[in-house]
mmCIF file with all atom_site columns, C-alpha atoms in Angstrom:
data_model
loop_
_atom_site.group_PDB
_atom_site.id
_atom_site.type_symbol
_atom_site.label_atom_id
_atom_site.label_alt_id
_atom_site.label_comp_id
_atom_site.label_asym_id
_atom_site.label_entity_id
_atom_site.label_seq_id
_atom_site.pdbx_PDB_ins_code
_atom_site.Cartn_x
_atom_site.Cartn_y
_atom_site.Cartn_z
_atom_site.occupancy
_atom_site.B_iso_or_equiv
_atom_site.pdbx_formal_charge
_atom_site.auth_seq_id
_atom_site.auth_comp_id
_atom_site.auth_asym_id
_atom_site.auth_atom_id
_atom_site.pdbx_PDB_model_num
ATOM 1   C CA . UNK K 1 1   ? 0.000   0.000  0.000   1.00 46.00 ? 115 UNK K CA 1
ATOM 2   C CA . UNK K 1 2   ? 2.725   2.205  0.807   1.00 45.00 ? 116 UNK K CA 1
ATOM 3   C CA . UNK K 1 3   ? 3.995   1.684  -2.373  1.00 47.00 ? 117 UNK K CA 1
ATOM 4   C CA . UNK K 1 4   ? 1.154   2.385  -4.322  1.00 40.00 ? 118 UNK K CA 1
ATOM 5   C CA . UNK K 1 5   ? 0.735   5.629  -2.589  1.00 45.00 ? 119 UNK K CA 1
ATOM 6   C CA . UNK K 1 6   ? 4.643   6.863  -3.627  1.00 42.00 ? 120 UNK K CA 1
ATOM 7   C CA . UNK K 1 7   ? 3.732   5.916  -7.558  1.00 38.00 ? 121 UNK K CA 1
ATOM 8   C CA . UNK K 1 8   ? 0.514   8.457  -7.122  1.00 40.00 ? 122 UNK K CA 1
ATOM 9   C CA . UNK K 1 9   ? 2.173   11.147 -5.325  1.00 43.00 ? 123 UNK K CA 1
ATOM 10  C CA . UNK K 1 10  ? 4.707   10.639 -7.976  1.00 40.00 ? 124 UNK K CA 1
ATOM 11  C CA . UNK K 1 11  ? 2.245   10.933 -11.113 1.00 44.00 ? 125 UNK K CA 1
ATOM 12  C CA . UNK K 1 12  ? 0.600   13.901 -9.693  1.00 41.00 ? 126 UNK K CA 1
ATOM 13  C CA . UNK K 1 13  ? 3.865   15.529 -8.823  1.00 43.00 ? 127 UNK K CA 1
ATOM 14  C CA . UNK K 1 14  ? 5.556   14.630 -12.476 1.00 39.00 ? 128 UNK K CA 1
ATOM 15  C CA . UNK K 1 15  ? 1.472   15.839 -14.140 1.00 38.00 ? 129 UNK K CA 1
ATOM 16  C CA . UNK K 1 16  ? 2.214   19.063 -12.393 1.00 38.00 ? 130 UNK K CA 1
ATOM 17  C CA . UNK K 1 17  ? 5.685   19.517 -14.273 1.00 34.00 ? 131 UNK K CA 1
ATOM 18  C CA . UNK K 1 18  ? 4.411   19.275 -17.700 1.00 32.00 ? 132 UNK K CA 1
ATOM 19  C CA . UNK K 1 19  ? 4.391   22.494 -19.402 1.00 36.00 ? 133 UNK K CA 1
ATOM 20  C CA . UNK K 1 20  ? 0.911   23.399 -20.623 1.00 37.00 ? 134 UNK K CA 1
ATOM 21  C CA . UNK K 1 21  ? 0.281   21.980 -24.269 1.00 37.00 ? 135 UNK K CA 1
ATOM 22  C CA . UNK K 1 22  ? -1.657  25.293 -26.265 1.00 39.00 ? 136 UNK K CA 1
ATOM 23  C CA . UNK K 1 23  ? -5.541  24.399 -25.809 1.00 44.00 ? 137 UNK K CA 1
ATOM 24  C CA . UNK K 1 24  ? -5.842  24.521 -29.850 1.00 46.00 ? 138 UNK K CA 1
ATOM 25  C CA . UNK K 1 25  ? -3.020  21.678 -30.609 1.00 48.00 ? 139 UNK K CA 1
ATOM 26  C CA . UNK K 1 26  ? 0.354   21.727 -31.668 1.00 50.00 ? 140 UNK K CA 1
ATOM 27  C CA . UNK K 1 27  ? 2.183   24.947 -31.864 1.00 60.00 ? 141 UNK K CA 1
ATOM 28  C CA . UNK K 1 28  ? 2.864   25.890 -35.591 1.00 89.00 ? 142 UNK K CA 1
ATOM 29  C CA . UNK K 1 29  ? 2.311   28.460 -38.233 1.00 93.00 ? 143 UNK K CA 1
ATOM 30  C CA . UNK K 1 30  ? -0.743  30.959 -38.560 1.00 95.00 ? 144 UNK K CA 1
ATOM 31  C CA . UNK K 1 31  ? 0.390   32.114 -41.860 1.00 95.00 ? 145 UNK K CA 1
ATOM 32  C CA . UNK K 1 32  ? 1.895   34.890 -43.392 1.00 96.00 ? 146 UNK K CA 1
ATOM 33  C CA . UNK K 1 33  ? 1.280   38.632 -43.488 1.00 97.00 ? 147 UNK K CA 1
ATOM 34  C CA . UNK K 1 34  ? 2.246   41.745 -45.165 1.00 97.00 ? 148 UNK K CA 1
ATOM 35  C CA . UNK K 1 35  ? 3.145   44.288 -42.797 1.00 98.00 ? 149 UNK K CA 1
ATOM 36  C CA . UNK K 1 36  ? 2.856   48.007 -44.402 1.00 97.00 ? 150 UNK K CA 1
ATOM 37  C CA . UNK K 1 37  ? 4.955   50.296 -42.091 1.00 97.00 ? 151 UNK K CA 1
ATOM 38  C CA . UNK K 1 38  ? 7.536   49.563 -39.487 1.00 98.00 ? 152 UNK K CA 1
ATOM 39  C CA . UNK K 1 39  ? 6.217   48.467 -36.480 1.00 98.00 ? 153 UNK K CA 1
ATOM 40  C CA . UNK K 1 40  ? 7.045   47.313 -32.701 1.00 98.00 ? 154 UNK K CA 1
ATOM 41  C CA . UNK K 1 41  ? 7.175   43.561 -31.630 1.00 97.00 ? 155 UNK K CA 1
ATOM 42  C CA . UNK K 1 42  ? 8.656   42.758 -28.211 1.00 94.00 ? 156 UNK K CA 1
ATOM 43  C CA . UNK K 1 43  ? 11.050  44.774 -28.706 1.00 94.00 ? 157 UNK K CA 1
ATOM 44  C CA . UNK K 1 44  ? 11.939  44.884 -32.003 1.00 97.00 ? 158 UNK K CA 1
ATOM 45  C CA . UNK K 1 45  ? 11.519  46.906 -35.304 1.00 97.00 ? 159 UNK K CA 1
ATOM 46  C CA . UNK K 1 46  ? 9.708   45.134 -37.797 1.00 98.00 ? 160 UNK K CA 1
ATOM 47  C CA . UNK K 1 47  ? 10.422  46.866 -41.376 1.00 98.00 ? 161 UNK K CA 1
ATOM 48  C CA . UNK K 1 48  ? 7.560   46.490 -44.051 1.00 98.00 ? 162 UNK K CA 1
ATOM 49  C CA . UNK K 1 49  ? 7.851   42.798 -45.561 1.00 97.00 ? 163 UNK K CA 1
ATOM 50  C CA . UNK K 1 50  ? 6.189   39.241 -45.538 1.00 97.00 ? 164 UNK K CA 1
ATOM 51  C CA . UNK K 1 51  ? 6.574   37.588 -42.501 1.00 98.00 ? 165 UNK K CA 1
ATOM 52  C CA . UNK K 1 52  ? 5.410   34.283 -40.953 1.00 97.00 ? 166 UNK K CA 1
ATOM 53  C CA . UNK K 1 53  ? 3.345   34.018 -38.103 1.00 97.00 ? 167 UNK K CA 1
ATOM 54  C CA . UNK K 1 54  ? 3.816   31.031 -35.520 1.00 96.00 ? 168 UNK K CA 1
ATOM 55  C CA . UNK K 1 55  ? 1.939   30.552 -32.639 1.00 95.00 ? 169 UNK K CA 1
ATOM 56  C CA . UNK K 1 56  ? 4.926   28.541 -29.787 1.00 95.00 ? 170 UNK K CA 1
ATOM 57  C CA . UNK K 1 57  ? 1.802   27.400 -27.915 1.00 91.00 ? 171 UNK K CA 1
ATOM 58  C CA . UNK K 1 58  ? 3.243   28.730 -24.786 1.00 93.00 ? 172 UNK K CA 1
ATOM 59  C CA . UNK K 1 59  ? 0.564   30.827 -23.085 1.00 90.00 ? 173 UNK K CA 1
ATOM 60  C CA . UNK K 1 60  ? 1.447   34.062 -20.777 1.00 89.00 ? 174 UNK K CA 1
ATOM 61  C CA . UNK K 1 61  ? 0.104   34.836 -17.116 1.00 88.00 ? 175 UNK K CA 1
ATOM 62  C CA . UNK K 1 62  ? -3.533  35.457 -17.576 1.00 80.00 ? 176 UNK K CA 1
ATOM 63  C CA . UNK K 1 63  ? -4.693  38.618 -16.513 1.00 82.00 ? 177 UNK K CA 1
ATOM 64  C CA . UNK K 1 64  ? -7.516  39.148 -13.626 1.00 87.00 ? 178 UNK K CA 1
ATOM 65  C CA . UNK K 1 65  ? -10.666 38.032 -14.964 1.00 85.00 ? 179 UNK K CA 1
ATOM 66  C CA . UNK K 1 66  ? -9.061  35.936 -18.243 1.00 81.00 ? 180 UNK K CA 1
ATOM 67  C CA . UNK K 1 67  ? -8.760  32.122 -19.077 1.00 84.00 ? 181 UNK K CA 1
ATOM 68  C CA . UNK K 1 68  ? -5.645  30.794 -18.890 1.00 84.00 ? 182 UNK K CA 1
ATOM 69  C CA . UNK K 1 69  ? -5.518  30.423 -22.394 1.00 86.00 ? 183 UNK K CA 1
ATOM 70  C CA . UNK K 1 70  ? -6.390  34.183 -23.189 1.00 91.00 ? 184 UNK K CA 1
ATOM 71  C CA . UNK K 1 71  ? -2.954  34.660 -24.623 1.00 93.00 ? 185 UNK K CA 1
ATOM 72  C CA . UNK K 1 72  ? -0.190  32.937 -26.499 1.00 94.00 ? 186 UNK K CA 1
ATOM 73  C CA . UNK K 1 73  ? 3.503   33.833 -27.378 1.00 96.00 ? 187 UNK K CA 1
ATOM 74  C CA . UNK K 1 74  ? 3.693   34.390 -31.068 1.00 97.00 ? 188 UNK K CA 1
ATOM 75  C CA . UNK K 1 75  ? 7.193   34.093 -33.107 1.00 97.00 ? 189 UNK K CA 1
ATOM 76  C CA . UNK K 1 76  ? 7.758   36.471 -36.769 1.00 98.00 ? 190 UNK K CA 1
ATOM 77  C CA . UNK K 1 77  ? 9.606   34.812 -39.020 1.00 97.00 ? 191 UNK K CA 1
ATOM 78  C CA . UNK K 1 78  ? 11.142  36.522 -41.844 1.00 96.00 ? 192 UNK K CA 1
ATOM 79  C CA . UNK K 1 79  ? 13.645  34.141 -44.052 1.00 94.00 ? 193 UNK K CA 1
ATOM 80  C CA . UNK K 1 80  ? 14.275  31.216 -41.700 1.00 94.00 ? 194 UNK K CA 1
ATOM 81  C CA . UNK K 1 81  ? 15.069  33.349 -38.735 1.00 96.00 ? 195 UNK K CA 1
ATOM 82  C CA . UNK K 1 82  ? 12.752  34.509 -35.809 1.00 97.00 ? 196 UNK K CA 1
ATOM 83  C CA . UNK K 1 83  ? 12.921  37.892 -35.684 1.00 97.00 ? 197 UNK K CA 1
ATOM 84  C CA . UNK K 1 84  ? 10.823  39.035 -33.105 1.00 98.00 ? 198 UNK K CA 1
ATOM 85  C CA . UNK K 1 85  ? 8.454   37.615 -30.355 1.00 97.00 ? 199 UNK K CA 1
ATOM 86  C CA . UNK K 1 86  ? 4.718   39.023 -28.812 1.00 97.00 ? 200 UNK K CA 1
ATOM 87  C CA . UNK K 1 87  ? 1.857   37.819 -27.512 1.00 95.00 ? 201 UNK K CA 1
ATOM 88  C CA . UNK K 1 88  ? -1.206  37.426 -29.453 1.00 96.00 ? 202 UNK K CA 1
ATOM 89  C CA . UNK K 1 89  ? -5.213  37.783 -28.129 1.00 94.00 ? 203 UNK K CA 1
ATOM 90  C CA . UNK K 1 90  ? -6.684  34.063 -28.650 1.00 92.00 ? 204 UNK K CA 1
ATOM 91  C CA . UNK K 1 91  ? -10.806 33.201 -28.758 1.00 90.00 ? 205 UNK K CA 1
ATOM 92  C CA . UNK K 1 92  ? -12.146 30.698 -28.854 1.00 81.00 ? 206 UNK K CA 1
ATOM 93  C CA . UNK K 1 93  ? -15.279 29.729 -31.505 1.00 67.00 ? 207 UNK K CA 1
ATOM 94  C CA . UNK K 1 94  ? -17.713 28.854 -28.708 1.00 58.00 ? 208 UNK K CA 1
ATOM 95  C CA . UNK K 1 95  ? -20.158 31.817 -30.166 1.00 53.00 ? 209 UNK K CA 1
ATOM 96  C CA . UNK K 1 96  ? -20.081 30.261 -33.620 1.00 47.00 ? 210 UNK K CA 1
ATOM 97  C CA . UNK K 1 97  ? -18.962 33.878 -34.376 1.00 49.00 ? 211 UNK K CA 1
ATOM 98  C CA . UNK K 1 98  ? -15.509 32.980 -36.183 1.00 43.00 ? 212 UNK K CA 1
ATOM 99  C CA . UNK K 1 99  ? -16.690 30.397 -38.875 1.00 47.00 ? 213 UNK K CA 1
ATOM 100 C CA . UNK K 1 100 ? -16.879 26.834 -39.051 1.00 48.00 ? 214 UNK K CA 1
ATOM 101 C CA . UNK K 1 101 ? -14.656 24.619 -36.480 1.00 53.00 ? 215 UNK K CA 1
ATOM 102 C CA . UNK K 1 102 ? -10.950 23.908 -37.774 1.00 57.00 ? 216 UNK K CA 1
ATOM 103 C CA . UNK K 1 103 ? -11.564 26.905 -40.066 1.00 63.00 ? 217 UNK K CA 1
ATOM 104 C CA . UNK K 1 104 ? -8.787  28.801 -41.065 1.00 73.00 ? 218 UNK K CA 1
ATOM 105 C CA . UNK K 1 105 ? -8.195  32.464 -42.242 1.00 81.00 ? 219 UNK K CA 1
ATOM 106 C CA . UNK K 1 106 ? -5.994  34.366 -44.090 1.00 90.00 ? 220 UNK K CA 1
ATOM 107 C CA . UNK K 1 107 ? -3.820  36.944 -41.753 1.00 96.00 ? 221 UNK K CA 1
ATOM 108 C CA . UNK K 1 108 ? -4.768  40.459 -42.141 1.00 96.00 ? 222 UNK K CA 1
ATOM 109 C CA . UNK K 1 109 ? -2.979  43.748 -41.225 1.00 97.00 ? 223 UNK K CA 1
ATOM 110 C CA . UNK K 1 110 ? -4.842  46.978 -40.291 1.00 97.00 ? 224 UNK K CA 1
ATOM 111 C CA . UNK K 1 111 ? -3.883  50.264 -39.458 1.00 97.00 ? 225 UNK K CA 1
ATOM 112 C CA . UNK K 1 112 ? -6.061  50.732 -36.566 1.00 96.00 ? 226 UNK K CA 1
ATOM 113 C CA . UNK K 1 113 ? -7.538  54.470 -36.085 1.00 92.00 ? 227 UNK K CA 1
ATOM 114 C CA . UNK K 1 114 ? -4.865  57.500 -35.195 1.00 93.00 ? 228 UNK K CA 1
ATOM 115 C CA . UNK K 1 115 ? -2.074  55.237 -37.128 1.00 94.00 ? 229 UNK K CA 1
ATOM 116 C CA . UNK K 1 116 ? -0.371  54.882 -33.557 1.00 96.00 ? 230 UNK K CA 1
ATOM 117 C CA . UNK K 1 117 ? -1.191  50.822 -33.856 1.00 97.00 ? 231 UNK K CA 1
ATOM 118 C CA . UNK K 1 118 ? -1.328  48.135 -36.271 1.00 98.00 ? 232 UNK K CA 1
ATOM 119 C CA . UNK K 1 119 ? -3.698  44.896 -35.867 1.00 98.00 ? 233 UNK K CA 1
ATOM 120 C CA . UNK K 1 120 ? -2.984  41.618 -37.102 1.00 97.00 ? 234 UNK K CA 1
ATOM 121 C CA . UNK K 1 121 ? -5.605  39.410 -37.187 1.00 96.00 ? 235 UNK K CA 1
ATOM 122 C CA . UNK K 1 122 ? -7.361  35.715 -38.432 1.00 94.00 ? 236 UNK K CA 1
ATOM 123 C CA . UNK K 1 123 ? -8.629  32.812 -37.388 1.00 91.00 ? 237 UNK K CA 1
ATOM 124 C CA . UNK K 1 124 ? -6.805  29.149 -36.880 1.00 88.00 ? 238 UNK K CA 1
ATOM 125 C CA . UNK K 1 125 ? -8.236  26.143 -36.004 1.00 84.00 ? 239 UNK K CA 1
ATOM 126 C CA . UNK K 1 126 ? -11.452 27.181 -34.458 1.00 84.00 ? 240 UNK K CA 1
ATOM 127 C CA . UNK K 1 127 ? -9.485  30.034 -32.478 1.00 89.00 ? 241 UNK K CA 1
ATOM 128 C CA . UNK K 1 128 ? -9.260  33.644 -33.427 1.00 92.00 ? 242 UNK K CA 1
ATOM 129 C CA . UNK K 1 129 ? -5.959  35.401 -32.757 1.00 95.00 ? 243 UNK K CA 1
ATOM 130 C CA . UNK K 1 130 ? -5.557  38.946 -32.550 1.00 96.00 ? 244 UNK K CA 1
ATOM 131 C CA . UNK K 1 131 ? -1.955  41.054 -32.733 1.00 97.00 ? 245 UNK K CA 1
ATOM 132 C CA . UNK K 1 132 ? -1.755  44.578 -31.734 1.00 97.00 ? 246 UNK K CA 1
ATOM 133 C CA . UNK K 1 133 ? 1.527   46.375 -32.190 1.00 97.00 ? 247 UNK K CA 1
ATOM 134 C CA . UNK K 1 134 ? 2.559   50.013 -31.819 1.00 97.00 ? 248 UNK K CA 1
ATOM 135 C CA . UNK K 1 135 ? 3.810   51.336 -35.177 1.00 96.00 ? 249 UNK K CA 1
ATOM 136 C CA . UNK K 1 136 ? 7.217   52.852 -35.351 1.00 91.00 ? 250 UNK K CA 1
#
């Protein structure tokens, strides 16, 4: 018996050093966008070009008030190399608001209102993300 309690406190110690898998599957690419204008990403300049989007499935602190899935790291790629990180805004499609389940969306950049941010936004897998960054 003692035995059998050591191999359960030892599954439920090891269950509670997994890191959290993303809630929408395997981390992987969005897509691509075309970014307009220069723009800040933790940290970094962004210049106008083509990048690729990839969501690292590794989710941030959640705010007061927000699932723990609220918000994921994000990785832009541009020619191989990742060239900046952020954190995007993730929903889920329990509304039925973003389209059919597993659908998937191109990525879109906006200039949001005042030109002092730029949105990137689409949907993935039944989850929208959303991408706000200061412009430069």
């Amino acid at each position: 018996m003692p035995r059998l309690i050591a191999l359960v406190a030892l599954a439920l110690g090891l269950a509670g050093a997994v890191p959290a898998v993303a809630h929408h599957g395997e981390a992987g690419s969005l897509g691509t966008v075309r970014i307009t204008v220069p723009v800040a990403a933790g940290g970094a300049v962004l210049q106008p070009g083509v990048y690729e989007v990839r969501d690292t499935g590794q989710h941030t602190m959640p705010m007061p008030g927000q699932s723990a899935d609220a918000q994921v790291r994000i990785e832009f790629v541009k020619n191989g190399q990742v060239v900046a990180t952020d954190v995007a805004e993730v929903m889920m499609n329990e509304t039925g608001t973003v389209g059919t389940s597993g659908a998937t969306s191109r990525l879109r950049f906006e200039m949001l209102k005042g030109g002092d941010f730029a949105r990137i936004s689409g949907s993935h897998e039944g989850a929208r993300y959303l991408i706000h960054l200061p412009t430069k």
